Structures are given as structure tokens and as C-alpha cells.
Coordinates of N, CA and C in Angstrom, one line a residue:
Chain U
E1 N -6.5 10.7 16.0 CA -5.9 10.9 14.7 C -6.9 10.4 13.6
P2 N -7.1 11.2 12.6 CA -8.0 10.7 11.5 C -7.5 9.4 10.9
E3 N -8.4 8.5 10.5 CA -8.0 7.3 9.9 C -9.0 6.9 8.8
V4 N -8.5 6.0 7.9 CA -9.4 5.4 6.9 C -10.1 4.3 7.5
T5 N -11.4 4.2 7.3 CA -12.2 3.1 7.9 C -12.8 2.3 6.8
Q6 N -12.7 0.9 7.0 CA -13.2 0.0 6.0 C -14.2 -0.9 6.7
T7 N -15.3 -1.2 6.0 CA -16.3 -2.1 6.5 C -16.7 -3.0 5.3
P8 N -17.1 -4.3 5.6 CA -16.9 -5.0 6.8 C -15.4 -5.4 6.9
S9 N -15.0 -5.9 8.0 CA -13.6 -6.4 8.2 C -13.5 -7.8 7.5
H10 N -14.6 -8.5 7.4 CA -14.5 -9.8 6.7 C -15.9 -10.0 6.0
Q11 N -15.8 -10.4 4.8 CA -17.0 -10.6 4.0 C -16.9 -12.0 3.3
V12 N -17.9 -12.8 3.6 CA -17.9 -14.1 3.0 C -19.1 -14.1 2.0
T13 N -18.8 -14.6 0.8 CA -19.9 -14.6 -0.2 C -19.8 -15.8 -1.1
Q14 N -20.9 -16.1 -1.8 CA -20.9 -17.2 -2.7 C -20.4 -16.7 -4.1
M15 N -19.7 -17.6 -4.8 CA -19.3 -17.3 -6.2 C -20.5 -16.8 -7.0
G16 N -20.3 -15.8 -7.8 CA -21.4 -15.2 -8.6 C -22.2 -14.1 -7.9
Q17 N -22.0 -13.9 -6.6 CA -22.8 -12.9 -5.9 C -22.0 -11.6 -6.1
E18 N -22.8 -10.5 -5.9 CA -22.2 -9.2 -5.9 C -21.8 -8.8 -4.5
V19 N -20.7 -8.1 -4.4 CA -20.3 -7.6 -3.1 C -20.0 -6.1 -3.2
I20 N -20.2 -5.4 -2.1 CA -19.8 -4.0 -2.0 C -18.9 -3.8 -0.8
L21 N -17.7 -3.4 -1.1 CA -16.8 -3.1 0.0 C -16.8 -1.6 0.3
R22 N -16.8 -1.2 1.5 CA -17.0 0.2 1.8 C -15.8 0.8 2.5
C23 N -15.6 2.0 2.2 CA -14.4 2.8 2.8 C -14.9 4.2 3.1
V24 N -14.4 4.7 4.2 CA -14.6 6.1 4.5 C -13.2 6.7 4.6
P25 N -12.8 7.4 3.6 CA -11.4 8.0 3.6 C -11.3 9.1 4.7
I26 N -10.1 9.6 4.9 CA -9.9 10.7 5.8 C -10.6 11.9 5.2
S27 N -11.3 12.7 6.0 CA -12.3 13.7 5.6 C -11.7 14.7 4.6
N28 N -10.6 15.2 4.7 CA -10.1 16.3 3.8 C -9.3 15.7 2.6
H29 N -9.3 14.4 2.5 CA -8.5 13.8 1.4 C -9.3 13.8 0.1
L30 N -8.5 13.9 -1.0 CA -9.1 14.1 -2.3 C -8.9 12.9 -3.3
Y31 N -7.9 12.1 -3.0 CA -7.5 11.0 -3.9 C -7.7 9.7 -3.1
F32 N -8.3 8.8 -3.9 CA -8.7 7.5 -3.2 C -8.2 6.4 -4.1
Y33 N -7.9 5.3 -3.4 CA -7.3 4.1 -4.1 C -7.9 2.8 -3.5
W34 N -7.9 1.8 -4.3 CA -8.2 0.4 -3.9 C -7.0 -0.4 -4.3
Y35 N -6.5 -1.3 -3.4 CA -5.5 -2.3 -3.7 C -6.1 -3.6 -3.2
R36 N -5.5 -4.7 -3.7 CA -5.8 -6.0 -3.2 C -4.5 -6.8 -2.9
Q37 N -4.7 -7.7 -2.0 CA -3.5 -8.5 -1.6 C -4.0 -10.0 -1.5
I38 N -3.7 -10.8 -2.5 CA -4.0 -12.2 -2.4 C -3.0 -12.8 -1.5
L39 N -3.5 -13.8 -0.7 CA -2.6 -14.4 0.3 C -1.3 -14.9 -0.3
G40 N -0.2 -14.4 0.3 CA 1.1 -14.8 -0.2 C 1.6 -14.1 -1.4
Q41 N 0.9 -13.2 -1.9 CA 1.3 -12.5 -3.1 C 1.5 -11.0 -2.9
K42 N 1.9 -10.3 -3.9 CA 2.1 -8.8 -3.8 C 0.8 -8.1 -3.6
V43 N 1.0 -6.9 -3.0 CA -0.1 -6.0 -3.0 C -0.2 -5.4 -4.4
E44 N -1.5 -5.4 -4.9 CA -1.7 -5.0 -6.3 C -2.6 -3.8 -6.4
F45 N -2.2 -2.8 -7.2 CA -3.1 -1.7 -7.4 C -4.3 -2.1 -8.2
L46 N -5.5 -1.6 -7.8 CA -6.7 -1.8 -8.6 C -7.1 -0.5 -9.4
V47 N -7.3 0.6 -8.6 CA -7.9 1.8 -9.2 C -7.6 3.0 -8.3
S48 N -7.5 4.1 -9.0 CA -7.4 5.4 -8.2 C -8.6 6.3 -8.7
F49 N -9.0 7.2 -7.8 CA -10.2 8.0 -8.1 C -10.0 9.4 -7.6
Y50 N -10.3 10.3 -8.4 CA -10.2 11.7 -8.0 C -11.2 12.5 -8.7
N51 N -11.8 13.5 -8.0 CA -12.8 14.4 -8.6 C -13.9 13.6 -9.3
N52 N -14.4 12.6 -8.6 CA -15.5 11.8 -9.0 C -15.3 11.0 -10.3
E53 N -14.1 10.7 -10.6 CA -13.9 9.8 -11.7 C -12.6 9.0 -11.5
I54 N -12.6 7.9 -12.2 CA -11.4 7.1 -12.2 C -10.2 7.8 -12.9
S55 N -9.1 7.9 -12.2 CA -7.9 8.5 -12.8 C -7.0 7.4 -13.4
E56 N -7.0 6.3 -12.8 CA -6.2 5.2 -13.3 C -6.8 3.8 -12.9
K57 N -6.6 2.8 -13.7 CA -7.0 1.5 -13.3 C -6.1 0.5 -13.9
S58 N -5.9 -0.6 -13.2 CA -5.0 -1.7 -13.6 C -5.8 -2.7 -14.5
E59 N -5.1 -3.6 -15.1 CA -5.7 -4.6 -15.9 C -6.6 -5.5 -15.1
I60 N -6.4 -5.6 -13.8 CA -7.2 -6.4 -12.9 C -8.6 -5.8 -12.9
F61 N -8.7 -4.5 -12.9 CA -9.9 -3.8 -12.7 C -10.8 -3.9 -14.0
D62 N -11.4 -5.0 -14.2 CA -12.2 -5.2 -15.5 C -13.6 -4.8 -15.2
D63 N -14.5 -5.2 -16.2 CA -15.9 -4.8 -16.1 C -16.6 -5.3 -14.9
Q64 N -16.1 -6.2 -14.2 CA -16.7 -6.8 -13.0 C -16.6 -5.8 -11.8
F65 N -15.6 -4.9 -11.9 CA -15.4 -4.0 -10.8 C -15.9 -2.6 -11.1
S66 N -16.3 -1.9 -10.1 CA -16.7 -0.5 -10.3 C -16.5 0.2 -8.9
V67 N -16.2 1.5 -9.0 CA -16.1 2.3 -7.8 C -17.0 3.4 -7.8
E68 N -17.3 3.9 -6.7 CA -18.3 5.0 -6.6 C -18.0 5.8 -5.3
R69 N -18.3 7.1 -5.4 CA -18.3 7.9 -4.2 C -19.7 8.5 -4.1
P70 N -20.6 7.7 -3.5 CA -22.0 8.0 -3.5 C -22.4 9.3 -2.7
D71 N -21.6 9.7 -1.8 CA -21.9 10.9 -1.0 C -20.5 11.5 -0.7
G72 N -20.5 12.4 0.2 CA -19.3 13.1 0.5 C -18.3 12.4 1.4
S73 N -18.7 11.2 1.8 CA -17.8 10.5 2.8 C -17.4 9.1 2.3
N74 N -18.3 8.4 1.7 CA -18.0 7.0 1.4 C -17.4 6.8 0.0
F75 N -16.6 5.7 -0.1 CA -15.9 5.3 -1.3 C -16.1 3.8 -1.4
T76 N -16.8 3.3 -2.4 CA -17.1 1.9 -2.4 C -16.5 1.2 -3.6
L77 N -16.2 -0.1 -3.4 CA -15.7 -0.9 -4.5 C -16.8 -2.0 -4.6
K78 N -17.3 -2.2 -5.9 CA -18.3 -3.2 -6.1 C -17.7 -4.3 -7.0
I79 N -17.9 -5.5 -6.7 CA -17.6 -6.6 -7.6 C -18.9 -7.2 -8.0
R80 N -19.2 -7.2 -9.2 CA -20.6 -7.6 -9.7 C -20.8 -9.1 -9.5
S81 N -19.9 -9.9 -10.0 CA -20.1 -11.4 -9.9 C -18.8 -12.0 -9.5
T82 N -18.7 -12.3 -8.2 CA -17.5 -12.7 -7.6 C -17.0 -14.0 -8.1
K83 N -15.7 -14.1 -8.3 CA -15.1 -15.4 -8.6 C -14.2 -15.9 -7.5
L84 N -13.9 -17.1 -7.5 CA -13.0 -17.7 -6.4 C -11.7 -16.9 -6.3
E85 N -11.2 -16.5 -7.4 CA -9.9 -15.8 -7.4 C -10.0 -14.3 -7.0
D86 N -11.2 -13.9 -6.7 CA -11.3 -12.6 -6.1 C -11.1 -12.6 -4.6
S87 N -11.0 -13.8 -4.0 CA -10.7 -13.9 -2.6 C -9.3 -13.2 -2.3
A88 N -9.3 -12.3 -1.4 CA -8.2 -11.5 -1.1 C -8.5 -10.5 0.0
M89 N -7.4 -9.8 0.4 CA -7.6 -8.7 1.3 C -7.7 -7.4 0.4
Y90 N -8.7 -6.6 0.6 CA -8.9 -5.4 -0.1 C -8.6 -4.2 0.8
F91 N -7.7 -3.3 0.3 CA -7.3 -2.1 1.1 C -7.8 -0.9 0.3
C92 N -8.3 0.0 1.1 CA -8.6 1.3 0.6 C -7.6 2.3 1.2
A93 N -7.2 3.3 0.4 CA -6.2 4.3 0.8 C -6.7 5.6 0.3
S94 N -6.2 6.7 1.0 CA -6.5 8.0 0.6 C -5.3 8.9 0.8
T95 N -5.2 10.0 0.1 CA -4.2 11.0 0.3 C -4.7 12.4 0.1
D96 N -4.1 13.3 0.8 CA -4.7 14.7 0.8 C -4.1 15.5 -0.3
S97 N -2.9 15.2 -0.6 CA -2.2 16.1 -1.5 C -1.1 15.3 -2.3
L98 N -1.0 15.5 -3.5 CA 0.1 14.8 -4.2 C 1.4 15.2 -3.7
A99 N 1.5 16.4 -3.2 CA 2.8 16.9 -2.8 C 3.3 16.1 -1.6
K100 N 2.4 15.6 -0.8 CA 2.9 14.8 0.3 C 3.1 13.3 -0.1
N101 N 2.4 12.9 -1.0 CA 2.5 11.5 -1.6 C 2.4 10.4 -0.6
I102 N 1.8 10.6 0.5 CA 1.6 9.6 1.5 C 0.2 9.0 1.4
Q103 N 0.1 7.8 1.2 CA -1.2 7.1 1.1 C -1.5 6.5 2.5
Y104 N -2.6 6.8 3.1 CA -3.0 6.3 4.4 C -4.0 5.2 4.1
F105 N -3.8 4.1 4.8 CA -4.6 2.8 4.5 C -5.5 2.5 5.6
G106 N -6.6 1.9 5.2 CA -7.6 1.3 6.1 C -7.0 -0.1 6.6
A107 N -7.8 -0.7 7.5 CA -7.4 -2.0 8.0 C -7.7 -3.1 7.0
G108 N -8.4 -2.8 6.0 CA -8.7 -3.9 5.0 C -10.0 -4.6 5.2
T109 N -10.5 -5.2 4.1 CA -11.6 -6.1 4.2 C -11.1 -7.4 3.6
R110 N -11.3 -8.5 4.4 CA -10.9 -9.8 3.9 C -12.2 -10.4 3.2
L111 N -12.0 -10.6 1.9 CA -13.1 -11.2 1.1 C -12.8 -12.6 0.8
S112 N -13.8 -13.4 1.2 CA -13.7 -14.9 1.0 C -14.8 -15.3 0.1
V113 N -14.5 -15.8 -1.1 CA -15.5 -16.2 -2.1 C -15.5 -17.8 -2.1
L114 N -16.7 -18.3 -1.8 CA -16.8 -19.8 -1.7 C -17.4 -20.4 -2.9
Chain V
A1 N 8.4 -0.8 -17.2 CA 7.6 -0.7 -15.9 C 8.5 -0.9 -14.7
Q2 N 8.1 -0.2 -13.7 CA 8.8 -0.3 -12.4 C 8.5 -1.6 -11.7
T3 N 9.6 -2.1 -11.0 CA 9.4 -3.3 -10.2 C 10.1 -3.0 -8.9
V4 N 9.7 -3.7 -7.8 CA 10.3 -3.7 -6.5 C 10.5 -5.1 -6.1
T5 N 11.7 -5.3 -5.6 CA 12.1 -6.7 -5.2 C 12.6 -6.7 -3.7
Q6 N 12.0 -7.6 -2.9 CA 12.5 -7.8 -1.6 C 12.9 -9.3 -1.5
S7 N 14.2 -9.5 -1.4 CA 14.8 -10.8 -1.6 C 14.8 -11.6 -0.3
Q8 N 14.3 -11.0 0.8 CA 14.3 -11.7 2.1 C 12.9 -12.0 2.5
P9 N 12.4 -13.2 2.3 CA 11.0 -13.5 2.7 C 10.8 -13.4 4.2
E10 N 11.9 -13.8 5.0 CA 11.7 -13.8 6.4 C 13.1 -13.4 7.0
M11 N 12.9 -12.7 8.1 CA 14.1 -12.3 8.9 C 13.7 -12.4 10.4
S12 N 14.8 -12.5 11.2 CA 14.5 -12.5 12.6 C 15.6 -11.7 13.3
V13 N 15.3 -11.1 14.5 CA 16.2 -10.3 15.2 C 15.9 -10.5 16.7
Q14 N 17.0 -10.4 17.5 CA 16.8 -10.4 18.9 C 16.3 -9.0 19.4
E15 N 15.5 -9.1 20.4 CA 15.0 -7.8 21.0 C 16.2 -7.0 21.4
A16 N 16.1 -5.7 21.1 CA 17.1 -4.7 21.3 C 18.3 -4.6 20.3
E17 N 18.3 -5.6 19.4 CA 19.3 -5.6 18.4 C 18.9 -4.8 17.2
T18 N 19.8 -4.8 16.2 CA 19.5 -4.0 14.9 C 19.3 -5.0 13.8
V19 N 18.4 -4.7 12.9 CA 18.2 -5.5 11.7 C 18.0 -4.6 10.5
T20 N 18.5 -5.2 9.4 CA 18.3 -4.4 8.1 C 17.6 -5.2 7.1
L21 N 16.5 -4.6 6.6 CA 15.7 -5.3 5.5 C 16.1 -4.7 4.2
S22 N 16.2 -5.6 3.2 CA 16.7 -5.1 1.9 C 15.5 -4.9 0.9
C23 N 15.8 -3.9 0.0 CA 14.8 -3.6 -1.1 C 15.6 -3.1 -2.2
T24 N 15.3 -3.6 -3.4 CA 15.9 -3.1 -4.6 C 14.7 -2.8 -5.6
Y25 N 14.9 -1.9 -6.5 CA 13.9 -1.5 -7.4 C 14.5 -1.2 -8.8
D26 N 13.6 -1.2 -9.7 CA 14.0 -1.0 -11.1 C 13.1 0.1 -11.7
T27 N 13.7 1.1 -12.2 CA 13.0 2.2 -12.8 C 13.9 3.0 -13.8
S28 N 13.3 3.6 -14.7 CA 14.1 4.5 -15.6 C 13.9 5.9 -15.3
E29 N 13.0 6.2 -14.3 CA 12.7 7.5 -13.9 C 13.8 8.0 -12.9
S30 N 14.0 9.3 -12.9 CA 15.0 9.9 -12.1 C 14.4 10.5 -10.8
D31 N 13.1 10.7 -10.8 CA 12.4 11.3 -9.6 C 11.3 10.4 -9.2
Y32 N 11.3 10.0 -7.9 CA 10.3 9.1 -7.4 C 10.3 9.1 -5.9
Y33 N 9.4 8.4 -5.3 CA 9.4 8.2 -3.9 C 9.4 6.8 -3.5
L34 N 10.0 6.5 -2.4 CA 10.1 5.2 -1.9 C 9.6 5.1 -0.5
F35 N 8.9 4.1 -0.1 CA 8.3 3.9 1.2 C 8.5 2.6 1.8
W36 N 8.5 2.5 3.1 CA 8.4 1.3 3.8 C 7.1 1.3 4.6
Y37 N 6.3 0.3 4.4 CA 5.1 0.1 5.2 C 5.2 -1.1 6.0
K38 N 4.6 -1.1 7.2 CA 4.5 -2.2 8.1 C 3.1 -2.7 8.2
Q39 N 3.0 -4.0 8.2 CA 1.7 -4.7 8.3 C 1.7 -5.7 9.4
P40 N 1.3 -5.3 10.6 CA 1.2 -6.2 11.7 C 0.2 -7.2 11.6
P41 N 0.0 -8.2 12.5 CA -1.0 -9.2 12.3 C -2.4 -8.6 12.1
S42 N -2.7 -7.4 12.6 CA -4.0 -6.8 12.4 C -4.3 -6.5 10.9
R43 N -3.2 -6.6 10.1 CA -3.3 -6.4 8.6 C -3.4 -5.0 8.2
Q44 N -3.4 -4.0 9.1 CA -3.4 -2.6 8.8 C -2.1 -2.3 8.1
M45 N -2.1 -1.5 7.1 CA -0.8 -1.0 6.5 C -0.5 0.3 7.1
I46 N 0.7 0.4 7.7 CA 1.1 1.6 8.5 C 2.4 2.1 7.8
L47 N 2.4 3.4 7.5 CA 3.6 3.9 6.9 C 4.7 4.0 8.0
V48 N 5.9 3.5 7.6 CA 7.1 3.6 8.5 C 7.9 4.7 8.2
I49 N 8.3 4.9 6.9 CA 9.2 5.9 6.5 C 9.1 6.2 5.0
R50 N 9.5 7.3 4.6 CA 9.4 7.8 3.2 C 10.7 8.5 2.8
Q51 N 11.0 8.3 1.5 CA 12.2 8.9 1.0 C 11.9 9.5 -0.4
E52 N 12.3 10.7 -0.6 CA 12.2 11.3 -1.9 C 13.6 11.1 -2.6
A53 N 13.5 10.7 -3.9 CA 14.7 10.3 -4.6 C 15.6 11.5 -4.8
Y54 N 15.1 12.7 -4.9 CA 16.0 13.8 -5.2 C 16.8 14.3 -3.9
K55 N 16.4 13.7 -2.8 CA 17.1 14.0 -1.5 C 18.3 13.0 -1.3
Q56 N 19.4 13.5 -1.1 CA 20.6 12.6 -0.9 C 20.6 12.1 0.6
Q57 N 20.1 12.9 1.5 CA 20.1 12.6 2.9 C 19.1 11.4 3.1
N58 N 19.5 10.4 3.8 CA 18.7 9.3 4.2 C 17.6 9.7 5.2
A59 N 16.4 9.2 5.0 CA 15.3 9.6 5.9 C 15.5 8.8 7.2
T60 N 15.1 9.4 8.3 CA 15.1 8.7 9.6 C 13.8 9.1 10.3
E61 N 13.3 8.1 11.1 CA 12.1 8.3 11.9 C 12.3 7.5 13.2
N62 N 12.9 8.2 14.2 CA 13.1 7.5 15.5 C 14.1 6.3 15.3
R63 N 13.6 5.1 15.6 CA 14.5 3.9 15.5 C 14.6 3.4 14.1
F64 N 13.9 4.0 13.1 CA 13.9 3.5 11.8 C 14.7 4.5 10.9
S65 N 15.5 3.9 10.1 CA 16.3 4.7 9.1 C 16.5 3.9 7.8
V66 N 16.8 4.6 6.8 CA 17.0 4.0 5.5 C 18.4 4.2 5.0
N67 N 18.8 3.3 4.2 CA 20.1 3.5 3.4 C 19.6 3.5 1.9
F68 N 19.6 4.7 1.4 CA 19.1 4.9 0.0 C 20.3 5.1 -0.9
Q69 N 20.5 4.2 -1.8 CA 21.6 4.2 -2.7 C 21.0 4.3 -4.1
K70 N 20.9 5.6 -4.6 CA 20.1 5.8 -5.9 C 20.8 5.1 -7.1
A71 N 22.1 5.2 -7.2 CA 22.8 4.6 -8.3 C 22.6 3.1 -8.3
A72 N 22.6 2.5 -7.2 CA 22.4 1.0 -7.0 C 21.0 0.6 -7.0
K73 N 20.1 1.6 -7.0 CA 18.6 1.3 -6.9 C 18.3 0.4 -5.7
S74 N 18.8 0.8 -4.5 CA 18.7 0.1 -3.3 C 18.1 1.0 -2.2
F75 N 17.2 0.4 -1.4 CA 16.5 1.2 -0.4 C 16.3 0.2 0.8
S76 N 17.3 0.1 1.7 CA 17.1 -0.8 2.8 C 16.6 -0.1 4.0
L77 N 16.0 -0.8 4.9 CA 15.4 -0.3 6.1 C 16.2 -0.8 7.3
K78 N 16.7 0.0 8.2 CA 17.3 -0.4 9.4 C 16.4 -0.1 10.6
I79 N 16.2 -1.1 11.4 CA 15.5 -1.0 12.6 C 16.5 -1.1 13.8
S80 N 16.6 -0.1 14.6 CA 17.5 -0.2 15.7 C 16.8 -0.5 17.0
D81 N 17.4 -1.1 17.9 CA 16.8 -1.3 19.2 C 15.5 -2.0 19.0
S82 N 15.5 -3.1 18.3 CA 14.2 -3.8 17.9 C 13.3 -4.1 19.1
Q83 N 12.1 -3.9 19.0 CA 11.1 -4.2 20.0 C 10.1 -5.3 19.6
L84 N 9.5 -5.9 20.5 CA 8.5 -7.0 20.2 C 7.4 -6.5 19.2
G85 N 7.1 -5.2 19.4 CA 6.0 -4.7 18.6 C 6.4 -4.4 17.2
D86 N 7.7 -4.6 16.9 CA 8.2 -4.4 15.5 C 7.9 -5.6 14.7
A87 N 7.5 -6.7 15.3 CA 7.2 -7.9 14.5 C 6.1 -7.7 13.6
A88 N 6.3 -7.9 12.3 CA 5.3 -7.6 11.3 C 5.8 -8.0 9.9
M89 N 5.0 -7.8 8.9 CA 5.4 -7.9 7.5 C 5.8 -6.5 7.1
Y90 N 6.9 -6.3 6.5 CA 7.4 -5.0 6.0 C 7.4 -5.0 4.5
F91 N 6.8 -4.0 3.9 CA 6.7 -3.9 2.5 C 7.5 -2.6 2.0
C92 N 8.2 -2.8 1.0 CA 8.8 -1.7 0.3 C 7.9 -1.3 -0.9
A93 N 7.8 0.0 -1.1 CA 6.9 0.4 -2.2 C 7.5 1.6 -2.9
Y94 N 7.1 1.7 -4.2 CA 7.6 2.8 -5.1 C 6.5 3.6 -5.6
R95 N 6.7 4.9 -5.8 CA 5.7 5.7 -6.5 C 6.4 6.7 -7.4
S96 N 6.0 6.8 -8.6 CA 6.6 7.8 -9.5 C 6.3 9.2 -8.9
A97 N 7.2 10.1 -9.2 CA 7.0 11.5 -8.9 C 6.3 12.3 -10.0
L98 N 6.1 11.6 -11.1 CA 5.4 12.3 -12.2 C 3.9 12.3 -11.8
D99 N 3.3 13.5 -11.8 CA 1.9 13.6 -11.5 C 1.0 13.8 -12.7
A100 N 1.7 14.0 -13.8 CA 0.9 14.1 -15.1 C 0.5 12.7 -15.5
G101 N -0.7 12.5 -15.9 CA -1.1 11.2 -16.3 C -1.4 10.3 -15.1
N102 N -1.1 9.1 -15.2 CA -1.5 8.1 -14.2 C -0.3 7.5 -13.5
N103 N 0.3 8.2 -12.6 CA 1.5 7.7 -11.9 C 1.4 7.7 -10.4
R104 N 0.2 7.7 -9.9 CA 0.1 7.9 -8.5 C 0.1 6.6 -7.7
K105 N 0.0 5.5 -8.4 CA -0.2 4.2 -7.6 C 1.1 3.8 -7.0
L106 N 1.0 3.0 -5.9 CA 2.2 2.4 -5.3 C 2.4 1.1 -5.9
I107 N 3.7 0.8 -6.2 CA 4.1 -0.5 -6.7 C 4.9 -1.2 -5.5
W108 N 4.5 -2.4 -5.2 CA 4.9 -3.1 -4.0 C 5.9 -4.2 -4.2
G109 N 6.8 -4.4 -3.2 CA 7.5 -5.7 -3.1 C 6.7 -6.7 -2.5
L110 N 7.2 -7.9 -2.4 CA 6.5 -9.1 -1.9 C 6.5 -9.1 -0.3
G111 N 7.4 -8.3 0.3 CA 7.3 -8.2 1.7 C 8.4 -9.1 2.4
T112 N 8.8 -8.7 3.6 CA 9.7 -9.4 4.4 C 9.0 -9.6 5.8
S113 N 8.9 -10.8 6.2 CA 8.3 -11.1 7.5 C 9.3 -11.0 8.6
L114 N 9.2 -10.1 9.5 CA 10.2 -9.9 10.6 C 9.7 -10.5 11.9
A115 N 10.5 -11.4 12.5 CA 10.2 -11.9 13.8 C 11.2 -11.3 14.8
V116 N 10.6 -10.9 15.9 CA 11.5 -10.3 17.0 C 11.5 -11.3 18.2
N117 N 12.6 -11.8 18.5 CA 12.8 -12.8 19.6 C 13.1 -12.2 20.9
P118 N 12.4 -12.5 21.9 CA 12.6 -11.9 23.2 C 13.9 -12.4 23.9

């Protein structure tokens, strides 16, 4: 069964460093999302992406964040200068059609900022 | 803005028994979707069940069913014949049905941690 793949599963970085989290959505999907889950808190929406551009972003998604679909398969989230509070689980999701409205999630990347 | 509330941080159930997880939400919209996702220790988010607000019939998926009360803005999940593999964090989520503009994101509750006792 097709699935969303995220790498790495765990990323440890120093405060101020740049990180890139990678996602390979399901191949025929057109809509892509990033969410984050800080330990013990709600899952929060970060950004949605369609047709090679951001369709929506939350207030969390400030200038330190960017997303890119560099080729036909990968979807990346970049954090330019990580802060301690960026430590969280980051989930990528994709959906094939708005009509189905089902977002399929990857297993997540645990980001630890030291 | 829409909100989702799960008032039970933790629940437990005996294997083979039935358990109900609660979820309430707040919205001024009339058309939307509601979801239950399961997050086992592996942290993967797995869709359990989905309900369209315009449908009166409650969704069911094998041992999982919902009690959708639109007027009360309540969306509970019932797990029948609980199995050890059902132990996980369960999240209730809301999505607007409006596709114009920016309404495709999921809005999440805090989750309920379900333990299944053998």
C-alpha cells in the first residue's frame, strides 16, 4: 500500500543551525501539508502546498520556515535557524483529492534542538 | 475559529470490552468533516474513521464506530471488542468542507491516551 515516507526519523541539531526535513508523499497526491506536535501539546498545522505554491500557512510558519518541492517526488520543510522551541515531532501529510478529504501521514521526524 | 476538545486525557479498557472516547467541537460552519486518527507508540498517524457532517448516518469501520450528534457538536468514537493493538493515542480532528480559500487544514484535539488491559 502506498505510504508517505519521512526522513530522517530523528534529527538532532544545535540551536541556530539549519535543518531540512524530507517527505516523499504518495505518488499521485497533489496536496501536501506539514504539521508539528510539541510533546504534550496539540498537533498544529504549519503549511499546505499545492501546485508548487503555498496555499495556506499558520502564524507559526514565519520567515524561518520554508517549503519546497524540488522535484516530482520530494517535499521538504526547511528551518533556517533552529530555536529550542522548534523541538517537536514534524509530520508530513498528503491527499489526492479534496473530495476525499483524507490526509495520509508519514511516521514523522522527531527534531531535537540542543 | 474552530476548536476541538477531547476532555479525557487518559482512558483504559479491558481486552474484549467496549470503550467510548469523547470529542466535542465548536464551529459556525454547517458543512465539515470529522476524523479520528490513531497514533500508536511508533508515532505514525493512522486514520481510523471519517464522518461527513451532511450525513446523518454514523460512520462505522469494523470494530470502530462513531456517535455523531451534529446539534450537540459531539463526535465520540466507540471501540468494540478492544484488542491490545488498539492501545494508542487517539486524536479527534476537524476539517472545513469549504474548499474556497484556505480551509483544508486539520484542526486537532489534544488526544486521549487509551490503554488496553489484558
